[in-house]
Amino acid sequence: MQPELILTAADHAFFAEHGYVVIPNAVPPENLEAVIRLIFEFLEMDRSDPQTWYRAPHSPGGMVEVYQHQTLWDNRQHPRVHQIFAEILGTPHLWVSMDRANMKPPQHPDHPEFDHAGFIHWDVDTSVLPLPFAVQGVLYLADTDINQGGFQCVPGMHRRLEEWVPTQPADRDPRRPDLTGLEVKAIPGRAGDLLIWHRGLPHGNGRNLSERPRLAQYILMHPAPPPGPERDTQREHRVRMWRDRLPPSGKAFPGDPRGIEQREYRTAELTLLGRRLLGLDAWE
Ligand SMILES: O=C(O)CCC(=O)C(=O)O
């Protein structure tokens, strides 16, 4: 029997118009709590003591260099998360990213080096248009106010890219928009919200002017590649990342210089769905 659909027609229409959609209660509260506990333990910080929130191994933008812990995988392989992506992408045969978490502490006058202004970017090269359809996602681990340094974007920009790009200088940065004339909107959310956005939206996160840290886990899914040697190579790499608890390659994902994941954590246990989302088992 087919599971009941999660996204309504209104959700699809909102996504088509604005380029993002927020789906509540993507995972149970205990899954959120488990990742929050992981974040503070990994960062060697005391969640209830703000004095501990402003020091290495933390980066000012709040990226937490943990990728393969069981609690992260429990959210990636949660059937509801998979179904949400499947409904957006139009296929259940998906692979999941092995992305990190975020803990952006509130700005504090004693720690100006952690007062991160936020950013807006694209993860794709917008000089090659039209962009192939793809999405990204962020799971809100805790309630996030509009001023709490959470996700922000330029809604609707995915529909206007092709007319906007020719209005920009030829030497513009195709991964960072000049925001003149564009409206950036912060998207507040509740714990358990899964926000999915179209890759064509300029996006990032904001400055945390609240008194609480911003807490999130990045999760995206994309259609599994077709069988063939290219898929085999990708699969091998992905399985090694999962098994040996490694970050994705590339300088955007520096990993943890302390090697905590490799030394102290165990390889995450995968469900049948998790094995397919990794690529360990084929969908077909
Ligand atoms: O922190 C956020 O919500 C945005 C993250 C982001 O820009 C990205 O995943 O590319």
PDB file of C-alpha atoms and ligand atoms in Angstrom:
ATOM      1  CA  MET A   1       0.000   0.000   0.000  1.00  0.00           C
ATOM      2  CA  GLN A   2       1.257   3.498  -0.847  1.00  0.00           C
ATOM      3  CA  PRO A   3       1.863   5.709   2.221  1.00  0.00           C
ATOM      4  CA  GLU A   4      -0.362   8.759   2.502  1.00  0.00           C
ATOM      5  CA  LEU A   5       1.128  11.823   0.834  1.00  0.00           C
ATOM      6  CA  ILE A   6       2.822  14.315   3.167  1.00  0.00           C
ATOM      7  CA  LEU A   7       2.953  17.381   0.924  1.00  0.00           C
ATOM      8  CA  THR A   8      -0.326  19.019   0.028  1.00  0.00           C
ATOM      9  CA  ALA A   9      -1.100  20.667  -3.300  1.00  0.00           C
ATOM     10  CA  ALA A  10      -0.617  23.971  -1.458  1.00  0.00           C
ATOM     11  CA  ASP A  11       2.889  22.889  -0.368  1.00  0.00           C
ATOM     12  CA  HIS A  12       3.823  22.076  -3.974  1.00  0.00           C
ATOM     13  CA  ALA A  13       2.370  25.376  -5.178  1.00  0.00           C
ATOM     14  CA  PHE A  14       4.275  27.293  -2.470  1.00  0.00           C
ATOM     15  CA  PHE A  15       7.498  25.539  -3.442  1.00  0.00           C
ATOM     16  CA  ALA A  16       6.969  26.287  -7.123  1.00  0.00           C
ATOM     17  CA  GLU A  17       6.352  29.967  -6.427  1.00  0.00           C
ATOM     18  CA  HIS A  18       8.820  30.731  -3.632  1.00  0.00           C
ATOM     19  CA  GLY A  19      11.456  28.060  -4.215  1.00  0.00           C
ATOM     20  CA  TYR A  20      11.285  26.658  -0.692  1.00  0.00           C
ATOM     21  CA  VAL A  21       8.817  24.835   1.514  1.00  0.00           C
ATOM     22  CA  VAL A  22       8.742  23.990   5.225  1.00  0.00           C
ATOM     23  CA  ILE A  23       7.361  20.612   6.295  1.00  0.00           C
ATOM     24  CA  PRO A  24       6.787  20.220  10.047  1.00  0.00           C
ATOM     25  CA  ASN A  25       7.551  17.234  12.300  1.00  0.00           C
ATOM     26  CA  ALA A  26       9.957  15.617   9.855  1.00  0.00           C
ATOM     27  CA  VAL A  27      11.468  13.468  12.630  1.00  0.00           C
ATOM     28  CA  PRO A  28      10.407  12.754  16.231  1.00  0.00           C
ATOM     29  CA  PRO A  29      11.576  15.115  19.015  1.00  0.00           C
ATOM     30  CA  GLU A  30      13.935  12.493  20.468  1.00  0.00           C
ATOM     31  CA  ASN A  31      15.874  12.444  17.175  1.00  0.00           C
ATOM     32  CA  LEU A  32      16.303  16.211  17.388  1.00  0.00           C
ATOM     33  CA  GLU A  33      17.420  16.021  20.993  1.00  0.00           C
ATOM     34  CA  ALA A  34      19.943  13.298  20.145  1.00  0.00           C
ATOM     35  CA  VAL A  35      21.635  15.489  17.513  1.00  0.00           C
ATOM     36  CA  ILE A  36      21.650  18.508  19.818  1.00  0.00           C
ATOM     37  CA  ARG A  37      23.360  16.397  22.480  1.00  0.00           C
ATOM     38  CA  LEU A  38      25.853  15.184  19.870  1.00  0.00           C
ATOM     39  CA  ILE A  39      26.659  18.749  18.784  1.00  0.00           C
ATOM     40  CA  PHE A  40      27.511  19.962  22.275  1.00  0.00           C
ATOM     41  CA  GLU A  41      29.403  16.807  23.162  1.00  0.00           C
ATOM     42  CA  PHE A  42      31.383  16.970  19.911  1.00  0.00           C
ATOM     43  CA  LEU A  43      32.185  20.640  20.473  1.00  0.00           C
ATOM     44  CA  GLU A  44      33.129  19.946  24.101  1.00  0.00           C
ATOM     45  CA  MET A  45      30.676  22.605  25.228  1.00  0.00           C
ATOM     46  CA  ASP A  46      28.083  22.785  27.937  1.00  0.00           C
ATOM     47  CA  ARG A  47      24.733  23.435  26.360  1.00  0.00           C
ATOM     48  CA  SER A  48      23.470  25.309  29.424  1.00  0.00           C
ATOM     49  CA  ASP A  49      26.595  27.434  29.889  1.00  0.00           C
ATOM     50  CA  PRO A  50      26.942  30.193  27.258  1.00  0.00           C
ATOM     51  CA  GLN A  51      30.502  30.865  28.480  1.00  0.00           C
ATOM     52  CA  THR A  52      31.544  27.639  26.753  1.00  0.00           C
ATOM     53  CA  TRP A  53      29.992  28.432  23.362  1.00  0.00           C
ATOM     54  CA  TYR A  54      32.740  30.685  22.004  1.00  0.00           C
ATOM     55  CA  ARG A  55      35.891  28.695  21.450  1.00  0.00           C
ATOM     56  CA  ALA A  56      37.564  26.166  19.156  1.00  0.00           C
ATOM     57  CA  PRO A  57      36.823  23.674  17.636  1.00  0.00           C
ATOM     58  CA  HIS A  58      33.970  25.858  16.590  1.00  0.00           C
ATOM     59  CA  SER A  59      34.017  28.069  13.512  1.00  0.00           C
ATOM     60  CA  PRO A  60      32.358  31.487  13.710  1.00  0.00           C
ATOM     61  CA  GLY A  61      29.798  30.543  11.031  1.00  0.00           C
ATOM     62  CA  GLY A  62      28.735  27.659  13.231  1.00  0.00           C
ATOM     63  CA  MET A  63      29.521  24.719  10.961  1.00  0.00           C
ATOM     64  CA  VAL A  64      30.053  21.637  13.122  1.00  0.00           C
ATOM     65  CA  GLU A  65      32.493  19.238  11.466  1.00  0.00           C
ATOM     66  CA  VAL A  66      30.666  16.034  12.338  1.00  0.00           C
ATOM     67  CA  TYR A  67      29.273  13.934   9.511  1.00  0.00           C
ATOM     68  CA  GLN A  68      28.745  10.252  10.164  1.00  0.00           C
ATOM     69  CA  HIS A  69      27.404   9.851  13.688  1.00  0.00           C
ATOM     70  CA  GLN A  70      24.502   7.469  14.233  1.00  0.00           C
ATOM     71  CA  THR A  71      22.189  10.297  15.282  1.00  0.00           C
ATOM     72  CA  LEU A  72      22.794  12.133  11.984  1.00  0.00           C
ATOM     73  CA  TRP A  73      22.121   8.948  10.063  1.00  0.00           C
ATOM     74  CA  ASP A  74      18.953   8.297  12.073  1.00  0.00           C
ATOM     75  CA  ASN A  75      17.528  11.500  10.610  1.00  0.00           C
ATOM     76  CA  ARG A  76      18.836  10.835   7.097  1.00  0.00           C
ATOM     77  CA  GLN A  77      17.251   7.399   7.070  1.00  0.00           C
ATOM     78  CA  HIS A  78      14.018   8.420   8.741  1.00  0.00           C
ATOM     79  CA  PRO A  79      11.202   7.247   6.406  1.00  0.00           C
ATOM     80  CA  ARG A  80       9.319  10.536   6.672  1.00  0.00           C
ATOM     81  CA  VAL A  81      12.378  12.555   5.617  1.00  0.00           C
ATOM     82  CA  HIS A  82      12.845  10.245   2.651  1.00  0.00           C
ATOM     83  CA  GLN A  83       9.178  10.534   1.698  1.00  0.00           C
ATOM     84  CA  ILE A  84       9.257  14.333   1.832  1.00  0.00           C
ATOM     85  CA  PHE A  85      12.214  14.433  -0.561  1.00  0.00           C
ATOM     86  CA  ALA A  86      10.626  11.757  -2.745  1.00  0.00           C
ATOM     87  CA  GLU A  87       7.474  13.845  -3.129  1.00  0.00           C
ATOM     88  CA  ILE A  88       9.465  16.952  -4.029  1.00  0.00           C
ATOM     89  CA  LEU A  89      11.796  15.158  -6.418  1.00  0.00           C
ATOM     90  CA  GLY A  90       9.160  12.874  -7.926  1.00  0.00           C
ATOM     91  CA  THR A  91      11.017   9.619  -7.281  1.00  0.00           C
ATOM     92  CA  PRO A  92      11.697   7.457  -4.198  1.00  0.00           C
ATOM     93  CA  HIS A  93      15.007   6.238  -5.627  1.00  0.00           C
ATOM     94  CA  LEU A  94      17.273   8.706  -3.884  1.00  0.00           C
ATOM     95  CA  TRP A  95      20.742   9.092  -2.435  1.00  0.00           C
ATOM     96  CA  VAL A  96      21.313  11.220   0.652  1.00  0.00           C
ATOM     97  CA  SER A  97      24.079  13.710   1.358  1.00  0.00           C
ATOM     98  CA  MET A  98      26.407  13.122   4.307  1.00  0.00           C
ATOM     99  CA  ASP A  99      26.415  16.674   5.522  1.00  0.00           C
ATOM    100  CA  ARG A 100      27.182  18.317   8.835  1.00  0.00           C
ATOM    101  CA  ALA A 101      25.377  20.193  11.576  1.00  0.00           C
ATOM    102  CA  ASN A 102      25.296  23.843  12.572  1.00  0.00           C
ATOM    103  CA  MET A 103      25.501  25.564  15.936  1.00  0.00           C
ATOM    104  CA  LYS A 104      25.707  29.307  15.542  1.00  0.00           C
ATOM    105  CA  PRO A 105      26.017  30.999  18.917  1.00  0.00           C
ATOM    106  CA  PRO A 106      24.334  34.339  19.546  1.00  0.00           C
ATOM    107  CA  GLN A 107      26.500  37.394  19.026  1.00  0.00           C
ATOM    108  CA  HIS A 108      28.216  38.463  22.244  1.00  0.00           C
ATOM    109  CA  PRO A 109      30.192  41.656  22.924  1.00  0.00           C
ATOM    110  CA  ASP A 110      32.993  39.675  24.607  1.00  0.00           C
ATOM    111  CA  HIS A 111      33.431  37.449  21.553  1.00  0.00           C
ATOM    112  CA  PRO A 112      33.400  39.651  18.459  1.00  0.00           C
ATOM    113  CA  GLU A 113      35.241  36.953  16.494  1.00  0.00           C
ATOM    114  CA  PHE A 114      32.090  34.809  16.732  1.00  0.00           C
ATOM    115  CA  ASP A 115      29.738  37.591  15.627  1.00  0.00           C
ATOM    116  CA  HIS A 116      29.148  36.097  12.202  1.00  0.00           C
ATOM    117  CA  ALA A 117      27.296  38.435   9.858  1.00  0.00           C
ATOM    118  CA  GLY A 118      25.714  35.603   7.894  1.00  0.00           C
ATOM    119  CA  PHE A 119      26.027  34.965   4.185  1.00  0.00           C
ATOM    120  CA  ILE A 120      24.151  34.403   0.943  1.00  0.00           C
ATOM    121  CA  HIS A 121      25.444  32.185  -1.830  1.00  0.00           C
ATOM    122  CA  TRP A 122      24.647  29.460  -4.327  1.00  0.00           C
ATOM    123  CA  ASP A 123      26.181  26.015  -4.183  1.00  0.00           C
ATOM    124  CA  VAL A 124      25.972  25.781  -7.969  1.00  0.00           C
ATOM    125  CA  ASP A 125      27.568  27.781 -10.747  1.00  0.00           C
ATOM    126  CA  THR A 126      24.774  30.081 -11.900  1.00  0.00           C
ATOM    127  CA  SER A 127      26.585  30.978 -15.107  1.00  0.00           C
ATOM    128  CA  VAL A 128      25.439  27.666 -16.584  1.00  0.00           C
ATOM    129  CA  LEU A 129      21.697  28.130 -17.111  1.00  0.00           C
ATOM    130  CA  PRO A 130      19.129  26.691 -16.983  1.00  0.00           C
ATOM    131  CA  LEU A 131      20.099  24.932 -13.781  1.00  0.00           C
ATOM    132  CA  PRO A 132      19.196  21.273 -13.605  1.00  0.00           C
ATOM    133  CA  PHE A 133      16.476  20.807 -10.976  1.00  0.00           C
ATOM    134  CA  ALA A 134      17.964  19.944  -7.581  1.00  0.00           C
ATOM    135  CA  VAL A 135      17.178  20.765  -3.982  1.00  0.00           C
ATOM    136  CA  GLN A 136      18.923  21.204  -0.658  1.00  0.00           C
ATOM    137  CA  GLY A 137      17.533  20.929   2.842  1.00  0.00           C
ATOM    138  CA  VAL A 138      17.953  21.882   6.470  1.00  0.00           C
ATOM    139  CA  LEU A 139      16.367  20.284   9.519  1.00  0.00           C
ATOM    140  CA  TYR A 140      15.579  22.707  12.347  1.00  0.00           C
ATOM    141  CA  LEU A 141      16.748  20.969  15.523  1.00  0.00           C
ATOM    142  CA  ALA A 142      15.273  23.648  17.782  1.00  0.00           C
ATOM    143  CA  ASP A 143      12.760  26.470  17.468  1.00  0.00           C
ATOM    144  CA  THR A 144      14.475  29.214  15.493  1.00  0.00           C
ATOM    145  CA  ASP A 145      13.335  32.824  15.648  1.00  0.00           C
ATOM    146  CA  ILE A 146      13.634  35.207  12.757  1.00  0.00           C
ATOM    147  CA  ASN A 147      16.701  36.875  14.361  1.00  0.00           C
ATOM    148  CA  GLN A 148      18.427  33.656  15.430  1.00  0.00           C
ATOM    149  CA  GLY A 149      20.906  33.217  12.594  1.00  0.00           C
ATOM    150  CA  GLY A 150      18.884  30.572  10.767  1.00  0.00           C
ATOM    151  CA  PHE A 151      18.223  29.897   7.112  1.00  0.00           C
ATOM    152  CA  GLN A 152      17.664  32.871   4.833  1.00  0.00           C
ATOM    153  CA  CYS A 153      17.093  33.163   1.101  1.00  0.00           C
ATOM    154  CA  VAL A 154      15.817  35.320  -1.744  1.00  0.00           C
ATOM    155  CA  PRO A 155      12.388  33.745  -2.308  1.00  0.00           C
ATOM    156  CA  GLY A 156      11.265  33.270  -5.885  1.00  0.00           C
ATOM    157  CA  MET A 157      14.721  33.889  -7.357  1.00  0.00           C
ATOM    158  CA  HIS A 158      14.842  30.393  -8.907  1.00  0.00           C
ATOM    159  CA  ARG A 159      12.155  31.603 -11.369  1.00  0.00           C
ATOM    160  CA  ARG A 160      13.940  34.856 -12.215  1.00  0.00           C
ATOM    161  CA  LEU A 161      17.519  33.724 -12.614  1.00  0.00           C
ATOM    162  CA  GLU A 162      17.509  33.621 -16.378  1.00  0.00           C
ATOM    163  CA  GLU A 163      16.253  37.163 -16.733  1.00  0.00           C
ATOM    164  CA  TRP A 164      18.329  38.509 -13.803  1.00  0.00           C
ATOM    165  CA  VAL A 165      21.744  37.090 -14.761  1.00  0.00           C
ATOM    166  CA  PRO A 166      22.054  39.159 -18.001  1.00  0.00           C
ATOM    167  CA  THR A 167      21.456  42.342 -15.947  1.00  0.00           C
ATOM    168  CA  GLN A 168      24.607  41.613 -13.923  1.00  0.00           C
ATOM    169  CA  PRO A 169      28.244  42.430 -14.802  1.00  0.00           C
ATOM    170  CA  ALA A 170      29.927  39.780 -16.951  1.00  0.00           C
ATOM    171  CA  ASP A 171      32.625  39.264 -14.300  1.00  0.00           C
ATOM    172  CA  ARG A 172      30.173  38.687 -11.447  1.00  0.00           C
ATOM    173  CA  ASP A 173      30.774  35.821  -9.019  1.00  0.00           C
ATOM    174  CA  PRO A 174      28.390  33.081 -10.216  1.00  0.00           C
ATOM    175  CA  ARG A 175      28.215  31.665  -6.701  1.00  0.00           C
ATOM    176  CA  ARG A 176      27.605  34.909  -4.803  1.00  0.00           C
ATOM    177  CA  PRO A 177      24.899  37.368  -5.858  1.00  0.00           C
ATOM    178  CA  ASP A 178      25.129  41.130  -5.622  1.00  0.00           C
ATOM    179  CA  LEU A 179      22.100  41.648  -3.390  1.00  0.00           C
ATOM    180  CA  THR A 180      21.254  45.115  -4.702  1.00  0.00           C
ATOM    181  CA  GLY A 181      17.535  45.128  -5.406  1.00  0.00           C
ATOM    182  CA  LEU A 182      17.029  41.620  -4.014  1.00  0.00           C
ATOM    183  CA  GLU A 183      15.107  40.938  -0.834  1.00  0.00           C
ATOM    184  CA  VAL A 184      16.638  38.482   1.618  1.00  0.00           C
ATOM    185  CA  LYS A 185      14.128  36.835   3.900  1.00  0.00           C
ATOM    186  CA  ALA A 186      14.929  34.934   7.113  1.00  0.00           C
ATOM    187  CA  ILE A 187      12.731  31.872   7.557  1.00  0.00           C
ATOM    188  CA  PRO A 188      11.932  31.165  11.205  1.00  0.00           C
ATOM    189  CA  GLY A 189      10.838  27.642  12.124  1.00  0.00           C
ATOM    190  CA  ARG A 190       9.897  25.164  14.806  1.00  0.00           C
ATOM    191  CA  ALA A 191      11.937  22.234  16.043  1.00  0.00           C
ATOM    192  CA  GLY A 192      11.413  19.375  13.590  1.00  0.00           C
ATOM    193  CA  ASP A 193      10.733  21.528  10.530  1.00  0.00           C
ATOM    194  CA  LEU A 194      12.437  20.332   7.371  1.00  0.00           C
ATOM    195  CA  LEU A 195      13.009  23.224   4.984  1.00  0.00           C
ATOM    196  CA  ILE A 196      13.730  22.230   1.394  1.00  0.00           C
ATOM    197  CA  TRP A 197      14.869  24.768  -1.144  1.00  0.00           C
ATOM    198  CA  HIS A 198      15.485  24.904  -4.862  1.00  0.00           C
ATOM    199  CA  ARG A 199      19.193  25.196  -5.653  1.00  0.00           C
ATOM    200  CA  GLY A 200      18.539  28.285  -7.721  1.00  0.00           C
ATOM    201  CA  LEU A 201      17.692  30.321  -4.622  1.00  0.00           C
ATOM    202  CA  PRO A 202      20.502  32.446  -3.249  1.00  0.00           C
ATOM    203  CA  HIS A 203      20.608  31.275   0.351  1.00  0.00           C
ATOM    204  CA  GLY A 204      22.643  31.073   3.532  1.00  0.00           C
ATOM    205  CA  ASN A 205      22.168  31.871   7.170  1.00  0.00           C
ATOM    206  CA  GLY A 206      21.868  35.090   9.144  1.00  0.00           C
ATOM    207  CA  ARG A 207      23.381  36.892  12.095  1.00  0.00           C
ATOM    208  CA  ASN A 208      22.308  35.502  15.449  1.00  0.00           C
ATOM    209  CA  LEU A 209      20.948  38.446  17.406  1.00  0.00           C
ATOM    210  CA  SER A 210      18.954  36.316  19.825  1.00  0.00           C
ATOM    211  CA  GLU A 211      20.103  34.775  23.077  1.00  0.00           C
ATOM    212  CA  ARG A 212      19.989  31.153  21.950  1.00  0.00           C
ATOM    213  CA  PRO A 213      22.215  29.206  19.587  1.00  0.00           C
ATOM    214  CA  ARG A 214      20.913  28.326  16.156  1.00  0.00           C
ATOM    215  CA  LEU A 215      20.879  24.508  15.813  1.00  0.00           C
ATOM    216  CA  ALA A 216      20.405  22.654  12.532  1.00  0.00           C
ATOM    217  CA  GLN A 217      21.332  19.572  10.493  1.00  0.00           C
ATOM    218  CA  TYR A 218      21.797  19.786   6.731  1.00  0.00           C
ATOM    219  CA  ILE A 219      20.205  16.976   4.727  1.00  0.00           C
ATOM    220  CA  LEU A 220      19.671  16.809   1.001  1.00  0.00           C
ATOM    221  CA  MET A 221      18.629  14.021  -1.312  1.00  0.00           C
ATOM    222  CA  HIS A 222      18.979  13.639  -5.061  1.00  0.00           C
ATOM    223  CA  PRO A 223      18.023  10.912  -7.524  1.00  0.00           C
ATOM    224  CA  ALA A 224      20.358   7.908  -7.319  1.00  0.00           C
ATOM    225  CA  PRO A 225      22.527   7.753 -10.452  1.00  0.00           C
ATOM    226  CA  PRO A 226      21.800   5.094 -13.066  1.00  0.00           C
ATOM    227  CA  PRO A 227      23.766   1.816 -12.969  1.00  0.00           C
ATOM    228  CA  GLY A 228      27.213   1.973 -14.557  1.00  0.00           C
ATOM    229  CA  PRO A 229      30.883   2.510 -13.797  1.00  0.00           C
ATOM    230  CA  GLU A 230      30.338   6.123 -12.679  1.00  0.00           C
ATOM    231  CA  ARG A 231      27.815   5.038 -10.098  1.00  0.00           C
ATOM    232  CA  ASP A 232      30.153   2.282  -8.932  1.00  0.00           C
ATOM    233  CA  THR A 233      32.948   4.796  -8.328  1.00  0.00           C
ATOM    234  CA  GLN A 234      30.656   7.172  -6.447  1.00  0.00           C
ATOM    235  CA  ARG A 235      29.199   4.320  -4.465  1.00  0.00           C
ATOM    236  CA  GLU A 236      32.652   3.102  -3.408  1.00  0.00           C
ATOM    237  CA  HIS A 237      33.592   6.579  -2.240  1.00  0.00           C
ATOM    238  CA  ARG A 238      30.332   7.060  -0.347  1.00  0.00           C
ATOM    239  CA  VAL A 239      30.558   3.689   1.378  1.00  0.00           C
ATOM    240  CA  ARG A 240      34.098   4.501   2.494  1.00  0.00           C
ATOM    241  CA  MET A 241      32.936   7.861   3.903  1.00  0.00           C
ATOM    242  CA  TRP A 242      30.201   6.173   5.906  1.00  0.00           C
ATOM    243  CA  ARG A 243      32.287   3.203   7.043  1.00  0.00           C
ATOM    244  CA  ASP A 244      35.439   5.161   7.959  1.00  0.00           C
ATOM    245  CA  ARG A 245      33.447   8.161   9.244  1.00  0.00           C
ATOM    246  CA  LEU A 246      34.931  10.754   6.892  1.00  0.00           C
ATOM    247  CA  PRO A 247      33.785  14.195   5.739  1.00  0.00           C
ATOM    248  CA  PRO A 248      32.877  14.819   2.087  1.00  0.00           C
ATOM    249  CA  SER A 249      35.871  15.783  -0.044  1.00  0.00           C
ATOM    250  CA  GLY A 250      36.531  19.416  -0.880  1.00  0.00           C
ATOM    251  CA  LYS A 251      37.777  22.412   1.012  1.00  0.00           C
ATOM    252  CA  ALA A 252      34.260  23.471   1.991  1.00  0.00           C
ATOM    253  CA  PHE A 253      34.252  20.480   4.353  1.00  0.00           C
ATOM    254  CA  PRO A 254      37.519  20.625   6.268  1.00  0.00           C
ATOM    255  CA  GLY A 255      36.594  17.888   8.768  1.00  0.00           C
ATOM    256  CA  ASP A 256      37.602  17.753  12.395  1.00  0.00           C
ATOM    257  CA  PRO A 257      41.353  18.109  13.017  1.00  0.00           C
ATOM    258  CA  ARG A 258      40.954  16.180  16.313  1.00  0.00           C
ATOM    259  CA  GLY A 259      39.735  13.077  14.445  1.00  0.00           C
ATOM    260  CA  ILE A 260      37.035  12.392  17.056  1.00  0.00           C
ATOM    261  CA  GLU A 261      34.710  10.691  14.594  1.00  0.00           C
ATOM    262  CA  GLN A 262      37.369   8.305  13.360  1.00  0.00           C
ATOM    263  CA  ARG A 263      38.767   7.590  16.820  1.00  0.00           C
ATOM    264  CA  GLU A 264      35.763   7.507  19.097  1.00  0.00           C
ATOM    265  CA  TYR A 265      32.583   6.950  17.096  1.00  0.00           C
ATOM    266  CA  ARG A 266      31.327   3.722  15.599  1.00  0.00           C
ATOM    267  CA  THR A 267      30.137   3.283  12.026  1.00  0.00           C
ATOM    268  CA  ALA A 268      26.431   4.103  11.971  1.00  0.00           C
ATOM    269  CA  GLU A 269      23.996   1.245  11.659  1.00  0.00           C
ATOM    270  CA  LEU A 270      21.825   1.529   8.599  1.00  0.00           C
ATOM    271  CA  THR A 271      18.297   0.335   8.002  1.00  0.00           C
ATOM    272  CA  LEU A 272      17.324  -1.125   4.633  1.00  0.00           C
ATOM    273  CA  LEU A 273      16.261   2.379   3.614  1.00  0.00           C
ATOM    274  CA  GLY A 274      19.551   3.815   4.917  1.00  0.00           C
ATOM    275  CA  ARG A 275      21.539   1.261   2.892  1.00  0.00           C
ATOM    276  CA  ARG A 276      19.749   2.338  -0.251  1.00  0.00           C
ATOM    277  CA  LEU A 277      20.085   6.031   0.532  1.00  0.00           C
ATOM    278  CA  LEU A 278      23.829   5.514   0.936  1.00  0.00           C
ATOM    279  CA  GLY A 279      24.137   3.423  -2.224  1.00  0.00           C
ATOM    280  CA  LEU A 280      25.270   0.270  -0.412  1.00  0.00           C
ATOM    281  CA  ASP A 281      22.193  -1.502  -1.831  1.00  0.00           C
ATOM    282  CA  ALA A 282      20.775  -0.594  -5.234  1.00  0.00           C
ATOM    283  CA  TRP A 283      17.194   0.638  -5.525  1.00  0.00           C
ATOM    284  CA  GLU A 284      16.423  -1.463  -8.567  1.00  0.00           C
TER     285      GLU A 284
HETATM  286  O1  LIG B   1      22.745  27.446   7.442  1.00  0.00           O
HETATM  287  C1  LIG B   1      21.870  27.397   6.580  1.00  0.00           C
HETATM  288  O2  LIG B   1      20.688  27.196   6.840  1.00  0.00           O
HETATM  289  C2  LIG B   1      22.255  27.555   5.126  1.00  0.00           C
HETATM  290  C3  LIG B   1      23.301  26.581   4.754  1.00  0.00           C
HETATM  291  C4  LIG B   1      23.800  26.740   3.379  1.00  0.00           C
HETATM  292  O3  LIG B   1      24.004  27.813   2.903  1.00  0.00           O
HETATM  293  C5  LIG B   1      24.070  25.555   2.577  1.00  0.00           C
HETATM  294  O4  LIG B   1      23.816  24.426   3.035  1.00  0.00           O
HETATM  295  O5  LIG B   1      24.535  25.709   1.433  1.00  0.00           O
END
